[in-house]
């Protein structure tokens, strides 16, 4: 719900509202400044990229809070691969440029590097990373080695 209500809405396949949660804020669980994107993992957990608060909050599909990942630039987009590894496109923060980070299931950083500003991100079955770049209107591809 992004720039307005700072809420997450869940709908049925036929478009009926099932539930909503969240409120504007920068404090505790369920408070969002800018829920920019979300990921529903295979286990059903909902990962909310709260970009302006520079964190990812994790919930059940019903809105029950589980945990929070911090220590990142503003998260633009998060994806998960078939091995349960997370890939995150981060905005610049604290004097660092835009980053891509690879994280384990607990949110711990496995790898992180500076890149051009990525608004979107995807990982293919070979582990290659694709970054959607807004300022240059292009796509960067990072090829996995090894």
Coordinates of N, CA and C in Angstrom, one line a residue, residues 8-89:
X8 N -0.5 -3.5 4.8 CA -0.4 -4.7 3.9 C -1.8 -5.2 3.8
X9 N -2.3 -5.5 2.6 CA -3.6 -6.1 2.4 C -3.5 -7.4 1.7
X10 N -4.3 -8.4 2.2 CA -4.3 -9.7 1.6 C -5.7 -10.0 1.0
X11 N -5.7 -10.4 -0.3 CA -6.9 -10.6 -1.0 C -7.1 -12.1 -1.4
X12 N -8.3 -12.6 -1.5 CA -8.5 -13.9 -2.1 C -8.3 -13.9 -3.6
X13 N -8.3 -15.1 -4.2 CA -8.1 -15.2 -5.6 C -9.2 -14.5 -6.4
X14 N -10.4 -14.3 -5.8 CA -11.5 -13.6 -6.5 C -11.6 -12.2 -6.1
X15 N -10.6 -11.6 -5.4 CA -10.5 -10.2 -5.2 C -11.1 -9.7 -3.9
X16 N -11.6 -10.6 -3.0 CA -12.1 -10.1 -1.8 C -11.1 -9.9 -0.7
X17 N -11.2 -8.9 0.0 CA -10.2 -8.6 1.1 C -10.4 -9.6 2.2
X18 N -9.2 -10.2 2.5 CA -9.2 -11.2 3.6 C -8.8 -10.5 4.9
X19 N -7.7 -9.8 4.9 CA -7.2 -9.1 6.1 C -6.2 -8.0 5.7
X20 N -6.0 -7.1 6.7 CA -5.0 -6.0 6.5 C -4.3 -5.9 7.8
X21 N -3.1 -5.4 7.7 CA -2.3 -5.0 9.0 C -1.3 -3.9 8.7
X22 N -0.9 -3.3 9.7 CA 0.1 -2.3 9.7 C -0.4 -0.9 9.9
X23 N 0.5 0.0 10.2 CA 0.2 1.4 10.5 C 1.4 2.3 10.2
X24 N 1.3 3.6 9.9 CA 2.4 4.4 9.7 C 3.3 4.5 11.0
X25 N 4.6 4.5 10.8 CA 5.5 4.7 11.9 C 6.9 4.1 11.7
X26 N 7.8 4.4 12.6 CA 9.1 3.9 12.4 C 9.6 3.2 13.7
X27 N 8.7 2.7 14.5 CA 9.1 2.1 15.7 C 9.0 0.5 15.7
X28 N 8.0 0.0 16.3 CA 7.9 -1.4 16.5 C 7.3 -2.2 15.3
X29 N 7.1 -3.5 15.6 CA 6.6 -4.4 14.5 C 5.2 -3.9 14.0
X30 N 5.0 -4.0 12.7 CA 3.8 -3.6 12.1 C 3.7 -2.1 11.7
X31 N 4.7 -1.4 12.1 CA 4.8 0.0 11.7 C 5.7 0.2 10.5
X32 N 5.1 0.9 9.5 CA 5.8 1.0 8.2 C 5.9 2.5 7.8
X33 N 7.0 2.9 7.2 CA 7.1 4.2 6.5 C 6.8 4.1 5.1
X34 N 7.4 3.0 4.5 CA 7.1 2.8 3.0 C 7.3 1.3 2.7
X35 N 6.2 0.6 2.9 CA 6.2 -0.8 2.5 C 6.3 -0.9 0.9
X36 N 7.5 -1.0 0.4 CA 7.8 -0.9 -1.0 C 7.5 -2.1 -1.8
X37 N 7.9 -3.3 -1.3 CA 7.6 -4.6 -2.0 C 7.5 -5.6 -0.9
X38 N 7.0 -6.8 -1.3 CA 6.9 -7.9 -0.4 C 7.1 -9.2 -1.1
X39 N 7.5 -10.2 -0.4 CA 7.8 -11.5 -0.9 C 7.0 -12.5 0.0
X40 N 6.3 -13.4 -0.6 CA 5.7 -14.5 0.1 C 6.5 -15.8 -0.2
X41 N 7.2 -16.2 0.8 CA 8.1 -17.4 0.7 C 7.4 -18.7 0.6
X42 N 8.0 -19.7 0.1 CA 7.4 -21.0 0.0 C 6.8 -21.5 1.3
X43 N 7.3 -21.1 2.5 CA 6.8 -21.5 3.8 C 5.6 -20.7 4.2
X44 N 5.2 -19.7 3.4 CA 4.0 -18.9 3.7 C 4.3 -17.6 4.4
X45 N 5.6 -17.4 4.9 CA 5.9 -16.2 5.6 C 5.9 -15.0 4.6
X46 N 5.5 -13.8 5.1 CA 5.4 -12.6 4.3 C 6.6 -11.7 4.7
X47 N 7.5 -11.4 3.8 CA 8.6 -10.5 4.0 C 8.3 -9.1 3.4
X48 N 8.2 -8.1 4.3 CA 7.8 -6.8 3.8 C 9.1 -5.9 3.8
X49 N 9.4 -5.4 2.6 CA 10.5 -4.4 2.4 C 10.0 -3.1 2.9
X50 N 10.4 -2.7 4.1 CA 10.0 -1.4 4.6 C 11.1 -0.4 4.3
X51 N 11.1 0.2 3.1 CA 12.2 0.9 2.5 C 12.6 2.1 3.4
X52 N 11.7 3.0 3.7 CA 12.1 4.2 4.4 C 12.6 3.9 5.8
X53 N 12.2 2.8 6.4 CA 12.7 2.4 7.7 C 14.0 1.5 7.7
X54 N 14.4 1.2 6.4 CA 15.6 0.4 6.2 C 15.6 -0.9 7.0
X55 N 14.5 -1.7 6.8 CA 14.4 -3.0 7.4 C 13.4 -3.8 6.6
X56 N 13.4 -5.1 6.9 CA 12.5 -6.1 6.4 C 11.8 -6.7 7.6
X57 N 10.5 -6.6 7.6 CA 9.7 -7.2 8.7 C 9.0 -8.5 8.1
X58 N 9.0 -9.5 9.0 CA 8.5 -10.8 8.6 C 7.2 -11.2 9.4
X59 N 6.2 -11.6 8.7 CA 4.9 -11.9 9.2 C 4.3 -13.2 8.7
X60 N 3.3 -13.7 9.4 CA 2.5 -14.8 8.8 C 1.5 -14.1 7.8
X61 N 0.8 -14.9 7.1 CA -0.2 -14.4 6.1 C -1.4 -13.7 6.8
X62 N -1.5 -14.0 8.1 CA -2.6 -13.4 8.9 C -2.1 -12.1 9.5
X63 N -0.8 -11.8 9.4 CA -0.3 -10.5 10.0 C 0.4 -10.7 11.3
X64 N 0.6 -11.9 11.8 CA 1.3 -12.1 13.0 C 2.8 -11.9 12.8
X65 N 3.4 -11.1 13.7 CA 4.8 -10.7 13.5 C 5.7 -11.8 14.0
X66 N 6.7 -12.1 13.2 CA 7.8 -13.1 13.5 C 9.1 -12.4 13.9
X67 N 9.6 -11.6 13.0 CA 11.0 -11.0 13.3 C 11.2 -9.9 12.3
X68 N 12.4 -9.3 12.4 CA 12.8 -8.2 11.6 C 14.3 -8.3 11.2
X69 N 14.6 -7.9 10.0 CA 16.0 -7.8 9.6 C 16.3 -6.3 9.5
X70 N 17.5 -6.0 10.0 CA 17.9 -4.6 10.0 C 19.4 -4.5 9.4
X71 N 20.0 -3.4 9.5 CA 21.4 -3.3 9.1 C 21.5 -3.3 7.5
X72 N 20.7 -2.5 6.9 CA 20.7 -2.5 5.4 C 20.4 -1.1 4.9
X73 N 20.6 -0.8 3.6 CA 20.1 0.3 3.0 C 18.6 0.1 2.8
X74 N 17.9 1.1 2.3 CA 16.5 0.9 2.0 C 16.2 -0.3 1.1
X75 N 15.5 -1.3 1.6 CA 15.3 -2.5 0.7 C 14.2 -2.2 -0.3
X76 N 14.7 -2.3 -1.6 CA 13.8 -2.1 -2.7 C 13.0 -3.4 -3.1
X77 N 13.7 -4.5 -3.1 CA 13.1 -5.8 -3.6 C 13.9 -6.9 -3.0
X78 N 13.1 -8.0 -2.8 CA 13.7 -9.2 -2.2 C 13.1 -10.4 -2.9
X79 N 14.0 -11.4 -3.2 CA 13.6 -12.6 -3.9 C 14.3 -13.8 -3.1
X80 N 13.7 -15.0 -3.3 CA 14.3 -16.2 -2.7 C 14.5 -17.2 -3.8
X81 N 15.6 -18.0 -3.7 CA 15.9 -19.0 -4.6 C 15.4 -20.4 -4.1
X82 N 15.6 -21.4 -4.9 CA 15.1 -22.7 -4.5 C 15.8 -23.3 -3.3
X83 N 16.9 -22.8 -3.0 CA 17.7 -23.2 -1.8 C 17.4 -22.5 -0.5
X84 N 16.5 -21.5 -0.6 CA 16.1 -20.7 0.6 C 17.1 -19.6 0.8
X85 N 17.8 -19.2 -0.2 CA 18.8 -18.1 -0.1 C 18.0 -16.8 -0.6
X86 N 18.2 -15.7 0.2 CA 17.5 -14.5 -0.2 C 18.5 -13.5 -0.9
X87 N 18.0 -12.8 -1.8 CA 18.7 -11.8 -2.6 C 18.0 -10.4 -2.5
X88 N 18.7 -9.4 -2.1 CA 18.1 -8.1 -1.7 C 18.8 -7.0 -2.5
X89 N 18.0 -6.1 -3.1 CA 18.4 -4.9 -3.7 C 18.2 -3.8 -2.7

